[in-house]
mmCIF file of C-alpha atoms in Angstrom:
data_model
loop_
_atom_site.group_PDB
_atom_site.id
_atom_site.type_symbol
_atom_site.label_atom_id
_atom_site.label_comp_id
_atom_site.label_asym_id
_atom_site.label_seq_id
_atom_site.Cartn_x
_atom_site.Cartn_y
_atom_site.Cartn_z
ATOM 1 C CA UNK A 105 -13.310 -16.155 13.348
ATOM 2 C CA UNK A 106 -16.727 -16.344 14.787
ATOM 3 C CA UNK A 107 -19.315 -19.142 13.663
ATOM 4 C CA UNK A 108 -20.538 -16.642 11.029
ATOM 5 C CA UNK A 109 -19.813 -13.147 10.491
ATOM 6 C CA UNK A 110 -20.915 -10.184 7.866
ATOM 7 C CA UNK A 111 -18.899 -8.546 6.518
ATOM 8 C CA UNK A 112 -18.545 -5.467 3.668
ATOM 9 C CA UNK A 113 -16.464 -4.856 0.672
ATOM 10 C CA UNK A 114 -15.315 -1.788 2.203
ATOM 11 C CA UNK A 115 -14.467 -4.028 5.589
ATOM 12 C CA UNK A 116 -12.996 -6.631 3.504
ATOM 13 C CA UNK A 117 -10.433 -4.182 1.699
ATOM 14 C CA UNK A 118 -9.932 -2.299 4.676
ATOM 15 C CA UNK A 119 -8.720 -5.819 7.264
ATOM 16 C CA UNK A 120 -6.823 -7.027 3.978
ATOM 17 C CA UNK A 121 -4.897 -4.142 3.459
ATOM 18 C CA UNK A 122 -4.054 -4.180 7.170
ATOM 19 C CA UNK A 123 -2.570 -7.649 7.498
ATOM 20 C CA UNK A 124 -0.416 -6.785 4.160
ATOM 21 C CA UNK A 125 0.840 -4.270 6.003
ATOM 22 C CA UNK A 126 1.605 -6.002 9.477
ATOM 23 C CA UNK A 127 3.084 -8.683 7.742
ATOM 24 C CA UNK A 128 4.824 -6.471 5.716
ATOM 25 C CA UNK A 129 6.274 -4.407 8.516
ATOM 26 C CA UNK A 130 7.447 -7.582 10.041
ATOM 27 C CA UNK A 131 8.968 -9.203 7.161
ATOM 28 C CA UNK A 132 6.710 -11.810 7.041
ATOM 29 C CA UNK A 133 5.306 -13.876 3.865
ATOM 30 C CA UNK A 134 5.452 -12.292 0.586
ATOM 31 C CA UNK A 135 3.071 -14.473 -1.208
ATOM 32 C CA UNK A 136 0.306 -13.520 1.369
ATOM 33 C CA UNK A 137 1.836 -9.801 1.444
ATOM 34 C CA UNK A 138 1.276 -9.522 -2.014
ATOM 35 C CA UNK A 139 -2.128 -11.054 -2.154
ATOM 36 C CA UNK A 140 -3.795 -9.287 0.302
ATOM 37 C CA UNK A 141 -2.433 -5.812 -0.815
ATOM 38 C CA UNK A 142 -3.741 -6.522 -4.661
ATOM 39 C CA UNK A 143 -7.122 -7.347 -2.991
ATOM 40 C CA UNK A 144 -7.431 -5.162 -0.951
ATOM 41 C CA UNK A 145 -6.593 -2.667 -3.554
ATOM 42 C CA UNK A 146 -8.846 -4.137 -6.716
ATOM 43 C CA UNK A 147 -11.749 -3.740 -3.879
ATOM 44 C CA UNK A 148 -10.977 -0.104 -3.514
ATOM 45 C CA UNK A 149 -10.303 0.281 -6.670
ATOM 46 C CA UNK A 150 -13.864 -1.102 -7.637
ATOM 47 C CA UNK A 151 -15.444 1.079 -5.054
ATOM 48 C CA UNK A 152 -13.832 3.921 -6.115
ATOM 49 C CA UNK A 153 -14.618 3.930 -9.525
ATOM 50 C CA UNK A 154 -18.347 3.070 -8.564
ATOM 51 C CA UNK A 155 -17.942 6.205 -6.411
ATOM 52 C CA UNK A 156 -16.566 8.171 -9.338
ATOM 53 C CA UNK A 157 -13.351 8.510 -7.683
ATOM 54 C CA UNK A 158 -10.055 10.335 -8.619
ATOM 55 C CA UNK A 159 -7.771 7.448 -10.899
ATOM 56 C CA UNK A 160 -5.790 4.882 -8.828
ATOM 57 C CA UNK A 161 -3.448 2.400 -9.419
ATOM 58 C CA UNK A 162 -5.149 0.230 -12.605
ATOM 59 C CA UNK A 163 -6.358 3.467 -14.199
ATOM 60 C CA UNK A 164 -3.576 6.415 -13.553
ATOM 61 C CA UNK A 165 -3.614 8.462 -15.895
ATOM 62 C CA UNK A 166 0.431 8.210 -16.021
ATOM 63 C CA UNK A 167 -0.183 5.574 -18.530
ATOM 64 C CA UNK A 168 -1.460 5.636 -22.068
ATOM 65 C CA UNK A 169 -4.732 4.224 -22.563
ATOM 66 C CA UNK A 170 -3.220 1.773 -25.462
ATOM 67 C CA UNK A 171 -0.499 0.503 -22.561
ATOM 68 C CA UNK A 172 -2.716 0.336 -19.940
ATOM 69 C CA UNK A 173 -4.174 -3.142 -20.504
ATOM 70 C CA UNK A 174 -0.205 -4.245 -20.552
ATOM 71 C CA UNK A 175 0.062 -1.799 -17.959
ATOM 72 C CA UNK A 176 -2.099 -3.954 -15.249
ATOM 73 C CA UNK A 177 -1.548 -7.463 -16.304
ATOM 74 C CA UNK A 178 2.136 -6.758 -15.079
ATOM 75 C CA UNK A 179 0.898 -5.478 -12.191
ATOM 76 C CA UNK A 180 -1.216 -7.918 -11.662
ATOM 77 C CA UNK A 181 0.641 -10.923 -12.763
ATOM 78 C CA UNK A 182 2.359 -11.824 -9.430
ATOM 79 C CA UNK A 183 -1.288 -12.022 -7.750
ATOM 80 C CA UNK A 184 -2.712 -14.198 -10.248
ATOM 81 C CA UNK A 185 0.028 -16.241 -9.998
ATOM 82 C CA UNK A 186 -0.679 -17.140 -6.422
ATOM 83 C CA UNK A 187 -3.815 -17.535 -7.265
ATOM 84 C CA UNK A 188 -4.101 -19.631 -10.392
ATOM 85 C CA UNK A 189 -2.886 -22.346 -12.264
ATOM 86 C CA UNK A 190 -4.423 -23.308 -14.725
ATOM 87 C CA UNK A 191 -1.549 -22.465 -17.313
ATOM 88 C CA UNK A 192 1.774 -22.864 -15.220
ATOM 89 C CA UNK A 193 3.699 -25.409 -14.693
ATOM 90 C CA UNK A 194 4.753 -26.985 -11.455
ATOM 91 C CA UNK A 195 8.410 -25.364 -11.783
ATOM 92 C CA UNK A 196 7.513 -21.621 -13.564
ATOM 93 C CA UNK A 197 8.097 -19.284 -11.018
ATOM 94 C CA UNK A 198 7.728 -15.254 -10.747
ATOM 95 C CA UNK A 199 9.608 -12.451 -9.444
ATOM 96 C CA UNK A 200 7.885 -9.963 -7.241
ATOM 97 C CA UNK A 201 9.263 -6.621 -6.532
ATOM 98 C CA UNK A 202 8.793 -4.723 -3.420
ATOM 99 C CA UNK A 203 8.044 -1.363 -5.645
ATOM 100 C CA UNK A 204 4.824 -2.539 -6.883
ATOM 101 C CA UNK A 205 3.601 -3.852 -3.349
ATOM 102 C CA UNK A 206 4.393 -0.453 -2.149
ATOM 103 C CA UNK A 207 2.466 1.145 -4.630
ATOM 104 C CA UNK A 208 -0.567 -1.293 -3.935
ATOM 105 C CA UNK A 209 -0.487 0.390 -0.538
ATOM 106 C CA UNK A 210 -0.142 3.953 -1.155
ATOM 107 C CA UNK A 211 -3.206 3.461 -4.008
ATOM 108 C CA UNK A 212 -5.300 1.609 -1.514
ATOM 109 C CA UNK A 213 -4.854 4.488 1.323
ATOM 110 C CA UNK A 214 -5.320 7.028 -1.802
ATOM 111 C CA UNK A 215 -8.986 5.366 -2.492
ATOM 112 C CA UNK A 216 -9.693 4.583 0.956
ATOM 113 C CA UNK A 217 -9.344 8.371 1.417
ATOM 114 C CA UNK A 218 -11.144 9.581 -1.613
ATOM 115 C CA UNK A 219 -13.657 7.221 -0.069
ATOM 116 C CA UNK A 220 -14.188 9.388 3.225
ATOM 117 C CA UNK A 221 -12.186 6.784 5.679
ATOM 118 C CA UNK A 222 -9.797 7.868 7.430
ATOM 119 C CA UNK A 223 -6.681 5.844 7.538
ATOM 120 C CA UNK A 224 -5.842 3.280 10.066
ATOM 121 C CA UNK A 225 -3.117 3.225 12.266
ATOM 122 C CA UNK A 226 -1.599 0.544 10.260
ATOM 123 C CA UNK A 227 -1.383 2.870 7.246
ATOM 124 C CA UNK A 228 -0.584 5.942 9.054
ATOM 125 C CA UNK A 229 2.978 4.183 10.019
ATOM 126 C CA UNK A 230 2.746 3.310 6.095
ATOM 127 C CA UNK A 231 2.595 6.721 5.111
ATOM 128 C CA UNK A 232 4.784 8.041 7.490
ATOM 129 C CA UNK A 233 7.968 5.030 6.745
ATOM 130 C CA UNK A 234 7.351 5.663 2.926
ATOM 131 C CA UNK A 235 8.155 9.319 3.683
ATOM 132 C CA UNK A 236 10.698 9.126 4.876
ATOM 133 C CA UNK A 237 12.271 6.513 2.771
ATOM 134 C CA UNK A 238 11.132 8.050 -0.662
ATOM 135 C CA UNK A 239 11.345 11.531 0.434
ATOM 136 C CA UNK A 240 11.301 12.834 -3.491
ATOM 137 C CA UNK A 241 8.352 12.017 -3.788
ATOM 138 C CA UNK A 242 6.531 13.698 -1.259
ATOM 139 C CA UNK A 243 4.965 17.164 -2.710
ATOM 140 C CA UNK A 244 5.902 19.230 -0.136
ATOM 141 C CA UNK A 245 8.579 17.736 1.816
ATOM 142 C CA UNK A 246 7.701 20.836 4.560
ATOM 143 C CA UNK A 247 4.313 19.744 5.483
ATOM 144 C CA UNK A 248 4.784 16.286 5.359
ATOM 145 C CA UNK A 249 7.360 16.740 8.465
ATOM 146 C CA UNK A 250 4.631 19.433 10.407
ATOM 147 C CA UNK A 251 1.971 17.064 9.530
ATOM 148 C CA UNK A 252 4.092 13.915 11.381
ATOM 149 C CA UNK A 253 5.866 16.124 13.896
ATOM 150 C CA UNK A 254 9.268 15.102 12.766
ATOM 151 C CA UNK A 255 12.472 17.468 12.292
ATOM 152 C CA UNK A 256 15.299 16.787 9.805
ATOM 153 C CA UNK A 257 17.317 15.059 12.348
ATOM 154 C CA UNK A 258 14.667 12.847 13.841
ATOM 155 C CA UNK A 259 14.044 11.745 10.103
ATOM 156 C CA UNK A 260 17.363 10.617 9.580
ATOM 157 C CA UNK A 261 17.276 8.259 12.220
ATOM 158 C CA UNK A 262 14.160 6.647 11.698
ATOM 159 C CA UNK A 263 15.675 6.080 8.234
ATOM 160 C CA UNK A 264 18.248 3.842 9.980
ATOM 161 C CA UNK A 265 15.554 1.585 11.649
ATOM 162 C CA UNK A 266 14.504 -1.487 10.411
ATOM 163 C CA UNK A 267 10.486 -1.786 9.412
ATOM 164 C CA UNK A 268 9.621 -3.725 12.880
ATOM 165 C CA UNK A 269 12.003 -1.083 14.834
ATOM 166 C CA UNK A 270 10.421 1.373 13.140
ATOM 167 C CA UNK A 271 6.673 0.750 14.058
ATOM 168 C CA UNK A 272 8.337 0.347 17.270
ATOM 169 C CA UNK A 273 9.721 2.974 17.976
ATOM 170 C CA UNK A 274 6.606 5.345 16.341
ATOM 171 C CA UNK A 275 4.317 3.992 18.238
ATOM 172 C CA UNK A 276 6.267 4.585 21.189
ATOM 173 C CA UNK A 277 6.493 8.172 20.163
ATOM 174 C CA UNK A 278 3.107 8.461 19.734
ATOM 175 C CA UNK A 279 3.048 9.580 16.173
ATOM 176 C CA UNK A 280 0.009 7.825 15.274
ATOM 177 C CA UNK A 281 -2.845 10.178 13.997
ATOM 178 C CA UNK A 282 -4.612 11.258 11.099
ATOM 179 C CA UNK A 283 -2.692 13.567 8.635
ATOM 180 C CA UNK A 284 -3.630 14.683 5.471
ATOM 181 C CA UNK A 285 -2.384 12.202 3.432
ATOM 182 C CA UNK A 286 -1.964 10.432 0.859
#
């Protein structure tokens, strides 16, 4: 880092959610995985809803507005753990699932979208490896290959790869550019 630098919300979220996802990719540290993708994403999240944004994570309108309070704590209990501790002791401990820091992701490129940025490389390979991997839940299974140039075949075997070989091996291929996702 320089001697000083400035530096926006939007920039903040944006290089957060970035280095989630690099260390993610590489199997790096969860604890700093899983702060930097809830910060990132409560900064979108704020923007967004200042912007008068489509819902996100903390608000989808999935849940019931008398669950949702329960609804984000446990969402955002792993984060606050790493971050507080005031209450805990030194031996309480917390699981963190892999689902939710997914979903941090795909919210945060949501919001960064609905927010007129186009998503960075970083997230593109996101996009593109959750795909693949959780191809139910892609809308229109069709367009999501046209939009990433990939055949049934081709997305079998980046299936196989790990994350790193993955990002590897699509960058190689020179898959990286701006679809219309999330």
């Amino acid at each position: 880092m320089n001697q000083s630098e400035t530096i926006t919300k939007f920039d903040a979220a944006l290089r957060q959610l970035d280095t989630a996802l690099y260390l993610w990719i590489n199997d790096l540290d969860g604890v700093s995985i899983v702060t930097l993708a809830a910060s990132s994403h409560q900064i979108v999240h704020d923007l967004n809803q200042k912007a008068g944004g489509e819902d996100l994570f903390f608000d989808t309108l999935n849940i019931k507005d008398e669950y949702r309070r329960d609804f984000v704590r446990l969402l955002k209990a792993p984060w606050n753990f790493f971050k507080h501790s005031e209450k805990e002791s030194l031996t309480d401990t917390i699981e963190v699932r892999e689902d939710s820091v997914l979903m941090f992701f795909l919210f945060s490129i949501k919001g960064l979208v609905q927010l007129g940025h186009s998503p960075s490389g970083l997230c593109v390979i996101f996009l593109l490896w959750y795909g693949i991997h959780f191809p139910e839940t892609v809308r229109c299974q069709e367009r999501f290959r046209a939009d990433f140039q990939i055949n049934e075949e081709r997305e079998g075997h980046l299936r196989t790869l790990s994350k790193t070989e993955f990002l590897n091996e699509v960058m190689a291929a020179s898959y990286l550019f701006s679809p219309t996702y999330p």
